[in-house]
Short mmCIF file of C-alpha atoms in Angstrom, two decimals:
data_model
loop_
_atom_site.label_atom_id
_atom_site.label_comp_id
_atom_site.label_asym_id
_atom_site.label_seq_id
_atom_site.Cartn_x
_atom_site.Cartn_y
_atom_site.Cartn_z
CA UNK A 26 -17.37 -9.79 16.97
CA UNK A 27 -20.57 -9.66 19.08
CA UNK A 28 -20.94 -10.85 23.18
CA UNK A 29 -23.67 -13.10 23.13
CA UNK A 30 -25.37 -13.28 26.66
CA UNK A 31 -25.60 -16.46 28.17
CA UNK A 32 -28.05 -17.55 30.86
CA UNK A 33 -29.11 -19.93 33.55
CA UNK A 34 -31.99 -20.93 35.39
CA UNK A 35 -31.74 -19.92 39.12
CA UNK A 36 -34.41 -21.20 42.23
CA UNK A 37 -37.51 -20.78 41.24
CA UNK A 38 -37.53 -20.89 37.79
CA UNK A 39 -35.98 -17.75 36.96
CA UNK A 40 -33.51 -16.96 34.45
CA UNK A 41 -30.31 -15.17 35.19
CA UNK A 42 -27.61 -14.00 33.30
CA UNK A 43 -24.44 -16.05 33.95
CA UNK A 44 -21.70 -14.70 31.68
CA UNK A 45 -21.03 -13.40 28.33
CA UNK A 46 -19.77 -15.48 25.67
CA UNK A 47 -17.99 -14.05 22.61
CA UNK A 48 -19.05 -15.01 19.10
CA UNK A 49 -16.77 -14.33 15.96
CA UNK A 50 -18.54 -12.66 13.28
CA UNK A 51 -17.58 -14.96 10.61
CA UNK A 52 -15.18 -17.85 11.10
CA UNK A 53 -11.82 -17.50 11.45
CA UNK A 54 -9.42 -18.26 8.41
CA UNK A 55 -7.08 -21.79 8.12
CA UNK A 56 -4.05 -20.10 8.04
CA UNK A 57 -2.52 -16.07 8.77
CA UNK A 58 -1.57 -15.66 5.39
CA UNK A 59 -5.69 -16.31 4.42
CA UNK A 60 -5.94 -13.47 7.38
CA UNK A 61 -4.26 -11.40 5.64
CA UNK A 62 -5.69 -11.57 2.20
CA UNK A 63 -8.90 -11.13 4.37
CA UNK A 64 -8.03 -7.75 5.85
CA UNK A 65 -6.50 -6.30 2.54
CA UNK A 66 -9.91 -7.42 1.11
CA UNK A 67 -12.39 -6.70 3.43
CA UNK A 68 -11.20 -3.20 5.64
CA UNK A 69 -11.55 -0.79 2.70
CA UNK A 70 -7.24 -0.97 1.88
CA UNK A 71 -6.64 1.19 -1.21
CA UNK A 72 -5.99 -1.05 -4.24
CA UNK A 73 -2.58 1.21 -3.81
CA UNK A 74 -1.85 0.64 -0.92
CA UNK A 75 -2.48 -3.00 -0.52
CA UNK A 76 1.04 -3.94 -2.07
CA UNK A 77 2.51 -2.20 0.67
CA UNK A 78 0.50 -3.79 3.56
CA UNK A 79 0.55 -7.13 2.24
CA UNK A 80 5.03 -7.05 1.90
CA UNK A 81 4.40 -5.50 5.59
CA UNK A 82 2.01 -8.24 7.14
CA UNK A 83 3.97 -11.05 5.93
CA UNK A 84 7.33 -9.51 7.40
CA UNK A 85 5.45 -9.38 10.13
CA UNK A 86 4.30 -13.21 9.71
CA UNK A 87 7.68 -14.49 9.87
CA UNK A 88 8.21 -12.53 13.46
CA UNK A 89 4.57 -14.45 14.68
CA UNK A 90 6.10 -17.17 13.93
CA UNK A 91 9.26 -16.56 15.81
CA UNK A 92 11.87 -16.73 13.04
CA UNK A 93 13.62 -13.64 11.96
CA UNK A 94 12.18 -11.46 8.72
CA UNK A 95 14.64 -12.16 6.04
CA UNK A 96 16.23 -8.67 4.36
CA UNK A 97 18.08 -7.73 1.73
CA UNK A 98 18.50 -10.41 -1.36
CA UNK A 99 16.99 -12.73 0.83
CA UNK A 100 13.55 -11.19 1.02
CA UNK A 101 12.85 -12.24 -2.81
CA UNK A 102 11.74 -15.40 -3.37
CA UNK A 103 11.10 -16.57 0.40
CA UNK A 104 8.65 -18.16 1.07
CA UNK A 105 6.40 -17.13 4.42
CA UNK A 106 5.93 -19.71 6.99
CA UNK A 107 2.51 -21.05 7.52
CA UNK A 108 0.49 -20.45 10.86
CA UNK A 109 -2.57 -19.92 12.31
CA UNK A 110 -3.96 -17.00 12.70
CA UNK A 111 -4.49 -17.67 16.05
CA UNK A 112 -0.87 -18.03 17.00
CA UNK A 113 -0.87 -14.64 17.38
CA UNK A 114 -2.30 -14.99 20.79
CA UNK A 115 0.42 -17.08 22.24
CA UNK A 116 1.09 -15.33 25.74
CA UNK A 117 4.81 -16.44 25.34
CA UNK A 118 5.30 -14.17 22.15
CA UNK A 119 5.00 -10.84 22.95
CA UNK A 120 8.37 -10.80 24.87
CA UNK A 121 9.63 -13.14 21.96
CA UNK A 122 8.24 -10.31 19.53
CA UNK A 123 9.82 -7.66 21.14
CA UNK A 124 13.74 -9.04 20.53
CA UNK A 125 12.90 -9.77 16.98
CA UNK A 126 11.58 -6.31 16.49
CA UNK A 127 13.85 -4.87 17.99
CA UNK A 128 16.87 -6.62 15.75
CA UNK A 129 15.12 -5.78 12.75
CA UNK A 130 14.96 -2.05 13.21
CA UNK A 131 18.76 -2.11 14.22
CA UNK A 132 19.17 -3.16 10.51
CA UNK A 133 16.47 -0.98 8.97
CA UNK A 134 15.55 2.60 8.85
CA UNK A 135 13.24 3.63 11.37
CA UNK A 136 10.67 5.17 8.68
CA UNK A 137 10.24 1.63 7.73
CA UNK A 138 10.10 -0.19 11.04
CA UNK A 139 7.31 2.09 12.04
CA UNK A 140 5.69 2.15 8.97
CA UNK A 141 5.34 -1.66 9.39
CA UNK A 142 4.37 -1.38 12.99
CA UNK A 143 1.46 0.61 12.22
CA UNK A 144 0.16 -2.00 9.76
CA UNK A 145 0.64 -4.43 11.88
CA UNK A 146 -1.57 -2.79 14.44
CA UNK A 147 -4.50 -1.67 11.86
CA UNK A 148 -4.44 -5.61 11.26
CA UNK A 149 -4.87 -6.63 14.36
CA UNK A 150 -6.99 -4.62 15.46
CA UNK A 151 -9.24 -5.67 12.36
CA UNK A 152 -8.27 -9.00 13.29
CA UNK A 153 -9.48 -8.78 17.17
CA UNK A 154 -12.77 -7.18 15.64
CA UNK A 155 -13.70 -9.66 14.00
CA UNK A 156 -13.40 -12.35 17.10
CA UNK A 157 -10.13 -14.28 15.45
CA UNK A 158 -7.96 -13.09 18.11
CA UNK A 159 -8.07 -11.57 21.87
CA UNK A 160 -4.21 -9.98 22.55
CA UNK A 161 -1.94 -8.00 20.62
CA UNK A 162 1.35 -9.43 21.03
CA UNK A 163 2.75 -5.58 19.47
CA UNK A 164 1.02 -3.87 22.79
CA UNK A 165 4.73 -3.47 24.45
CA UNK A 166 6.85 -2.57 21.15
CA UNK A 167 7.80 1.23 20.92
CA UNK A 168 8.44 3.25 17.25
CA UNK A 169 11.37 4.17 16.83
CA UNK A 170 12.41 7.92 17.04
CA UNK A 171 12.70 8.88 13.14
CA UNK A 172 14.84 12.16 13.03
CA UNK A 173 14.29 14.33 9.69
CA UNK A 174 16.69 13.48 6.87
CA UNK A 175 17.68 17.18 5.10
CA UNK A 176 19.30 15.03 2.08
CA UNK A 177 16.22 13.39 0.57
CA UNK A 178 16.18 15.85 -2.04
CA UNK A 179 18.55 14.72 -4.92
CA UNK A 180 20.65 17.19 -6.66
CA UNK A 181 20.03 18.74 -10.27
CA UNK A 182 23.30 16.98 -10.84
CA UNK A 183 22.02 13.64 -9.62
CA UNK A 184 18.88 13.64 -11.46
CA UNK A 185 20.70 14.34 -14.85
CA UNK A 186 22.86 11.33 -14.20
CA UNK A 187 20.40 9.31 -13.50
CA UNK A 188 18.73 9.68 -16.30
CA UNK A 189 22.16 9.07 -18.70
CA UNK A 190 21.96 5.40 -16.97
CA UNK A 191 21.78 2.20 -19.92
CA UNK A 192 18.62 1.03 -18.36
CA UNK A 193 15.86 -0.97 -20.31
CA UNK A 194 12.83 1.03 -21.52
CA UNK A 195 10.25 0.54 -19.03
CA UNK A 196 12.53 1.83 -16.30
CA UNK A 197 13.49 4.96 -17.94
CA UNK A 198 9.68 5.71 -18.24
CA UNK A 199 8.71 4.63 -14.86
CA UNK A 200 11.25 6.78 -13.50
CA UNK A 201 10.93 9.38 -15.85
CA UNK A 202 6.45 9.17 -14.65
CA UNK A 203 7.98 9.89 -10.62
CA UNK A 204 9.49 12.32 -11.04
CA UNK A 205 7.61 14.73 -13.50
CA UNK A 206 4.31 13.72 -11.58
CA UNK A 207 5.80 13.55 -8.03
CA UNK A 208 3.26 10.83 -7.81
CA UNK A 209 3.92 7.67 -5.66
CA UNK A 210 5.51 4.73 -6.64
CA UNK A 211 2.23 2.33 -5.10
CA UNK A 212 -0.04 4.43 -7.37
CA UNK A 213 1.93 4.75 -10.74
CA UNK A 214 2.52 1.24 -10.60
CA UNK A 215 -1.16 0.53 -10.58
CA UNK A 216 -2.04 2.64 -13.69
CA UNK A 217 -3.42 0.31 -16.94
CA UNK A 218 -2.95 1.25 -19.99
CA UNK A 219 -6.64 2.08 -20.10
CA UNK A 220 -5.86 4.72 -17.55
CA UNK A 221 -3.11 6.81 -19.58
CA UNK A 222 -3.89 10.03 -21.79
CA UNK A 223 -1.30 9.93 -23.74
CA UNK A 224 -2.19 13.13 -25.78
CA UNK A 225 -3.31 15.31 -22.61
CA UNK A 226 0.26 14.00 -20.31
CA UNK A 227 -2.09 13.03 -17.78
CA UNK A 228 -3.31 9.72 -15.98
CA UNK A 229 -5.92 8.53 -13.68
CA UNK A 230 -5.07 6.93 -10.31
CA UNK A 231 -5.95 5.67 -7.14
CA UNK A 232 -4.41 7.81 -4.55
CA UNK A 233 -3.94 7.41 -0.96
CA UNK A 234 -6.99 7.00 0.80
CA UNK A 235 -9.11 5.45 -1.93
CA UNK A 236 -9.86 8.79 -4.14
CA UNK A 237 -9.77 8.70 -8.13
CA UNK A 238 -7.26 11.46 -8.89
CA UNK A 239 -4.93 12.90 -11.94
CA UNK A 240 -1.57 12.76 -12.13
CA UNK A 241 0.22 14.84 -14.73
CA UNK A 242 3.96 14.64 -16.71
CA UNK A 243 5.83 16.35 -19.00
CA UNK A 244 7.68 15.65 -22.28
CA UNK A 245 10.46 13.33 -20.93
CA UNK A 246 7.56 10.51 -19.78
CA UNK A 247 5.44 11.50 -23.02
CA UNK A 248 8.35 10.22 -25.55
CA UNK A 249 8.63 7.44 -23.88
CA UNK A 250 5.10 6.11 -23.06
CA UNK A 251 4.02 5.45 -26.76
CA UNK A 252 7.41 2.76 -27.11
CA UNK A 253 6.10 1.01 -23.29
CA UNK A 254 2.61 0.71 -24.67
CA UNK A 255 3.08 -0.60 -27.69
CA UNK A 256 0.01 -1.56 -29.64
CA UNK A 257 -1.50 -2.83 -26.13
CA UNK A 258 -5.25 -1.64 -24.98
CA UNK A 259 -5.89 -2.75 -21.43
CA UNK A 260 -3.89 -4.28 -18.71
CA UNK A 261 -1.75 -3.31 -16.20
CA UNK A 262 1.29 -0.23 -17.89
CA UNK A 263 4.31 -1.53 -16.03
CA UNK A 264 4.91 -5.47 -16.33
CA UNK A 265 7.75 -7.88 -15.12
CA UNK A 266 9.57 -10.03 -17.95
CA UNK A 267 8.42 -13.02 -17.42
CA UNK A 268 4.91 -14.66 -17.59
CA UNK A 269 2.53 -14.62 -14.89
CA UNK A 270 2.55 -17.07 -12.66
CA UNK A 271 -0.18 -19.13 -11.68
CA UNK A 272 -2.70 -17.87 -9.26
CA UNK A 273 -2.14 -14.09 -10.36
CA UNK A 274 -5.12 -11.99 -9.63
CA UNK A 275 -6.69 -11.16 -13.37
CA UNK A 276 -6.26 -7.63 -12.56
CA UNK A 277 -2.73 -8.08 -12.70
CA UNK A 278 -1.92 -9.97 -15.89
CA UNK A 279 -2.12 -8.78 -19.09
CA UNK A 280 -4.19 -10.06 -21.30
CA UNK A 281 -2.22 -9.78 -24.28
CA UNK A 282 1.22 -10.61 -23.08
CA UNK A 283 0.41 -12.79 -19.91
CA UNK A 284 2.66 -10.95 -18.43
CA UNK A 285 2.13 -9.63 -14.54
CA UNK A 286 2.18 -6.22 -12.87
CA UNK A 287 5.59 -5.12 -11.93
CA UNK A 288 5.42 -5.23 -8.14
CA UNK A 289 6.96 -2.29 -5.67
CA UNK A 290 8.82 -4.46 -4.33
CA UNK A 291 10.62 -5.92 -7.50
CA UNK A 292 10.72 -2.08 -8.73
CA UNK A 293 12.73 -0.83 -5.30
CA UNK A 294 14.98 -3.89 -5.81
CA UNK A 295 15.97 -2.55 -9.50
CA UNK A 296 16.08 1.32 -8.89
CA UNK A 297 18.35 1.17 -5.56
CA UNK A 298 20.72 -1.92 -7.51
CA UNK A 299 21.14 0.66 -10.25
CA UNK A 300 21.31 3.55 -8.25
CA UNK A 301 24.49 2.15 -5.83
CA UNK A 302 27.41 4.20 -7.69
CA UNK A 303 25.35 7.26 -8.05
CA UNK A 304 24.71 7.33 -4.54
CA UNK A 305 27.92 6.33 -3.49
CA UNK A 306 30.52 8.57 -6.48
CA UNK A 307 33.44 7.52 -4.57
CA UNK A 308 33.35 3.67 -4.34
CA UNK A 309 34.80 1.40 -6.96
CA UNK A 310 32.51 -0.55 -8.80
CA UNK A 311 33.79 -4.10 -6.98
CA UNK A 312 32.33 -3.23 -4.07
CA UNK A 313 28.64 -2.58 -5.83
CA UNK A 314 27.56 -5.45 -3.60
CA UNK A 315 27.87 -3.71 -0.56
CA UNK A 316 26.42 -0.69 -1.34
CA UNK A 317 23.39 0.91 -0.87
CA UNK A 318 21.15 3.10 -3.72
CA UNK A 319 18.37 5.33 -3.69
CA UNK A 320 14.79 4.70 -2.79
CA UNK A 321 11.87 5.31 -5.54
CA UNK A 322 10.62 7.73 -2.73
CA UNK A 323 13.38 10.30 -3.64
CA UNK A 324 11.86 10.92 -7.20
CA UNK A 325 8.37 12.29 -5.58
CA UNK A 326 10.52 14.51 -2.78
CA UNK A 327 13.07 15.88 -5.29
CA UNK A 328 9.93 16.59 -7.54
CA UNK A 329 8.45 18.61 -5.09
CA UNK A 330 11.64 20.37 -3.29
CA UNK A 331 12.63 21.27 -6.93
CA UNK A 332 8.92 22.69 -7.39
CA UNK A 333 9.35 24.60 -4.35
CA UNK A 334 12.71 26.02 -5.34
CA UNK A 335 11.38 27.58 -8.32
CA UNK A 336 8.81 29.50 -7.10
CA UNK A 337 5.95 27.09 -7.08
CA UNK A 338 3.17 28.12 -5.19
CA UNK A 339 1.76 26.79 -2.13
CA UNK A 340 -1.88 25.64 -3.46
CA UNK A 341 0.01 24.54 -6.89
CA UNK A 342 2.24 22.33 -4.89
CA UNK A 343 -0.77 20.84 -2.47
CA UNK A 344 -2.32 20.15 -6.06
CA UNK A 345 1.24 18.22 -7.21
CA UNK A 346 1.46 16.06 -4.08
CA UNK A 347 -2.01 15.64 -3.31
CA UNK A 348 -1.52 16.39 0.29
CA UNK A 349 -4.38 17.56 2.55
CA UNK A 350 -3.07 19.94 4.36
CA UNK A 351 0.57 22.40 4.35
CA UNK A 352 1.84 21.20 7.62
CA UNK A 353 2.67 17.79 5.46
CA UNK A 354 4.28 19.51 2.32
CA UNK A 355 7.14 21.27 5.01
CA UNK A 356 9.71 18.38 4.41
CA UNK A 357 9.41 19.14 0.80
CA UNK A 358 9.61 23.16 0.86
CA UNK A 359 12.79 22.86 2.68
CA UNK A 360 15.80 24.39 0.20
CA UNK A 361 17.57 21.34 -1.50
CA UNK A 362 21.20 21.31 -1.72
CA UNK A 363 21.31 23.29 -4.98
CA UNK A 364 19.36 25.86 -3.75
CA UNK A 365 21.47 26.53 -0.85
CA UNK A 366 25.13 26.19 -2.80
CA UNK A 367 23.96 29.10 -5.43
CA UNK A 368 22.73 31.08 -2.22
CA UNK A 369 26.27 30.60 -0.49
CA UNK A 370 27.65 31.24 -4.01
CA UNK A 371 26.28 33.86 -4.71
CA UNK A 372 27.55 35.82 -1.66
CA UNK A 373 30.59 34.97 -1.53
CA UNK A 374 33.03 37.54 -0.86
CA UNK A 375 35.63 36.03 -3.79
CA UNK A 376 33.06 35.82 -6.40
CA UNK A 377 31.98 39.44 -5.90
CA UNK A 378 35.35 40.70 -6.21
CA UNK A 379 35.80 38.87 -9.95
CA UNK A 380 32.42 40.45 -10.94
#
């Protein structure tokens, strides 16, 4: 936005200035949702990231407009109410904002409550930039203390039976892609076809932050690629079942099956339904509905911890995950749970004895 002086003629002829008015640099759009589409657009959002912040914003639209975010099985398919973007300067919701908030992150993780708070901030501070809005009805909401979870990291055991699971092709590769590139989810799934080297197991993506990087695999994602492909030569790898819908962005249909890009969101939704029994061994199957699986994130940081277990070196494993510096790869270097059972193993006092 820019402040626009304003000014008056005083006694005598002469001009003085009176006040300030503020003008919005462009108009402001009809609705939040346009807002949003705005910001992912026009802020420099990673084409990776944007998935992420746009699933974020509009959780965040249903709390603007005072209704509770709908979770679980309800999430799909809903549609987003429709507001002005200027309804986010009510002075009566911030207080309203803060009970909503704070009964969604007694139902989610705290990882993911501040992960959306953040967005929601970045927005609106975009947002307030650009003269749409004054407040920010988020100013008296507090993250949530996240503490460290040592059991990320899933077992040799676990990652052998996950891959034994009767799943359809495409998520046996995508799966099989996270874990022997401990890449993120956001970036594999926006990988075209044009993007894959088959022949040299690597793949071009756009990381974190905007940057063009590689990604490598091994021979489990290499078998499987050729079958995913097919005889397709553009357009996006992973794609849903069904035909795009209308209004698609190009970039996400493919132009030889009119199919769409497989979303995160739709991808979570599969891996942690599938992954319910081998996260919970003990239950019975009829109770699948009331379980909870794994997260997609627990492919890159078993990837890495499994890296760093066998002797992996520090700039090798800054290379894997692509972080900037070592202080982030310390949740990853951590022993997993193999790793610490054969060191307990291996001196116990029992075991010695039989040797």
């Amino acid at each position: 936005m820019t402040i626009e002086p304003v000014t008056e003629l005083g006694a005598g002829g002469a001009l003085r200035l009176r006040r300030a008015r503020i003008v919005p640099l462009s108009a402001p759009p009809s609705s939040y949702t346009a807002a949003v589409e705005r910001y992912l657009t026009g802020s420099g959002i990673a084409k990776s990231s944007a998935r992420i912040y746009r699933i974020s914003l509009t959780t965040w639209g249903w709390m603007f407009a005072s209704e509770p975010a709908p979770t679980g099985p309800a999430r799909r398919g809903a549609k987003p109410p429709v507001l002005p973007v200027t309804a986010i300067g009510d002075p009566a919701l911030p207080e309203l904002l803060a009970e909503l908030a704070a009964a969604r992150a007694d139902e989610m993780d705290a990882d993911t409550v501040n992960r959306e708070l953040s967005i929601a901030r970045k927005a609106i501070g975009w947002w307030q930039r650009q003269g749409w809005i004054d407040g920010d009805p988020t100013i008296g909401i507090e993250r949530r203390p996240a503490p460290p979870d040592r059991t990320k990291a899933l077992s040799e055991n676990q990652i052998a039976a996950l891959w034994r699971l009767d799943v359809g092709l495409r998520e046996k590769t995508f799966w099989k892609l996270l874990y022997e590139s401990a890449a993120r989810a956001d970036e594999v799934l926006c990988l075209n076809v044009e993007d894959v080297y088959p022949q040299d197991k690597r793949g071009r993506i756009t990381a974190k932050g905007g940057a063009t990087e590689w990604i490598h695999w091994q021979s489990g994602t290499a078998q499987l690629l050729p079958r995913l492909i097919a005889r397709r030569a553009r357009g996006p790898l992973f794609l849903t079942d069904r035909k795009a819908p209308a209004g698609t962005p190009t970039l996400d249909v493919c132009p030889e099956t009119g199919r769409a890009r497989l979303s995160y969101r739709r991808a979570e939704e599969i891996f942690e339904e599938d992954t319910r029994l081998l996260a919970n061994p003990l239950a019975s199957p009829e109770d699948i509905e009331d379980l909870d699986g794994w997260t997609l994130h627990r492919l890159r940081h078993s990837a890495l911890t499994h890296d760093a277990e066998g002797g992996t070196s520090t700039p090798m494993l800054l290379a894997r995950s692509r972080h900037a510096s070592v202080r982030s790869l310390e949740r990853y270097a951590r022993p997993g749970v193999d790793a610490v059972a054969r060191h307990v193993a291996e001196r116990d006092p029992a075991a010695r004895r039989k040797r």
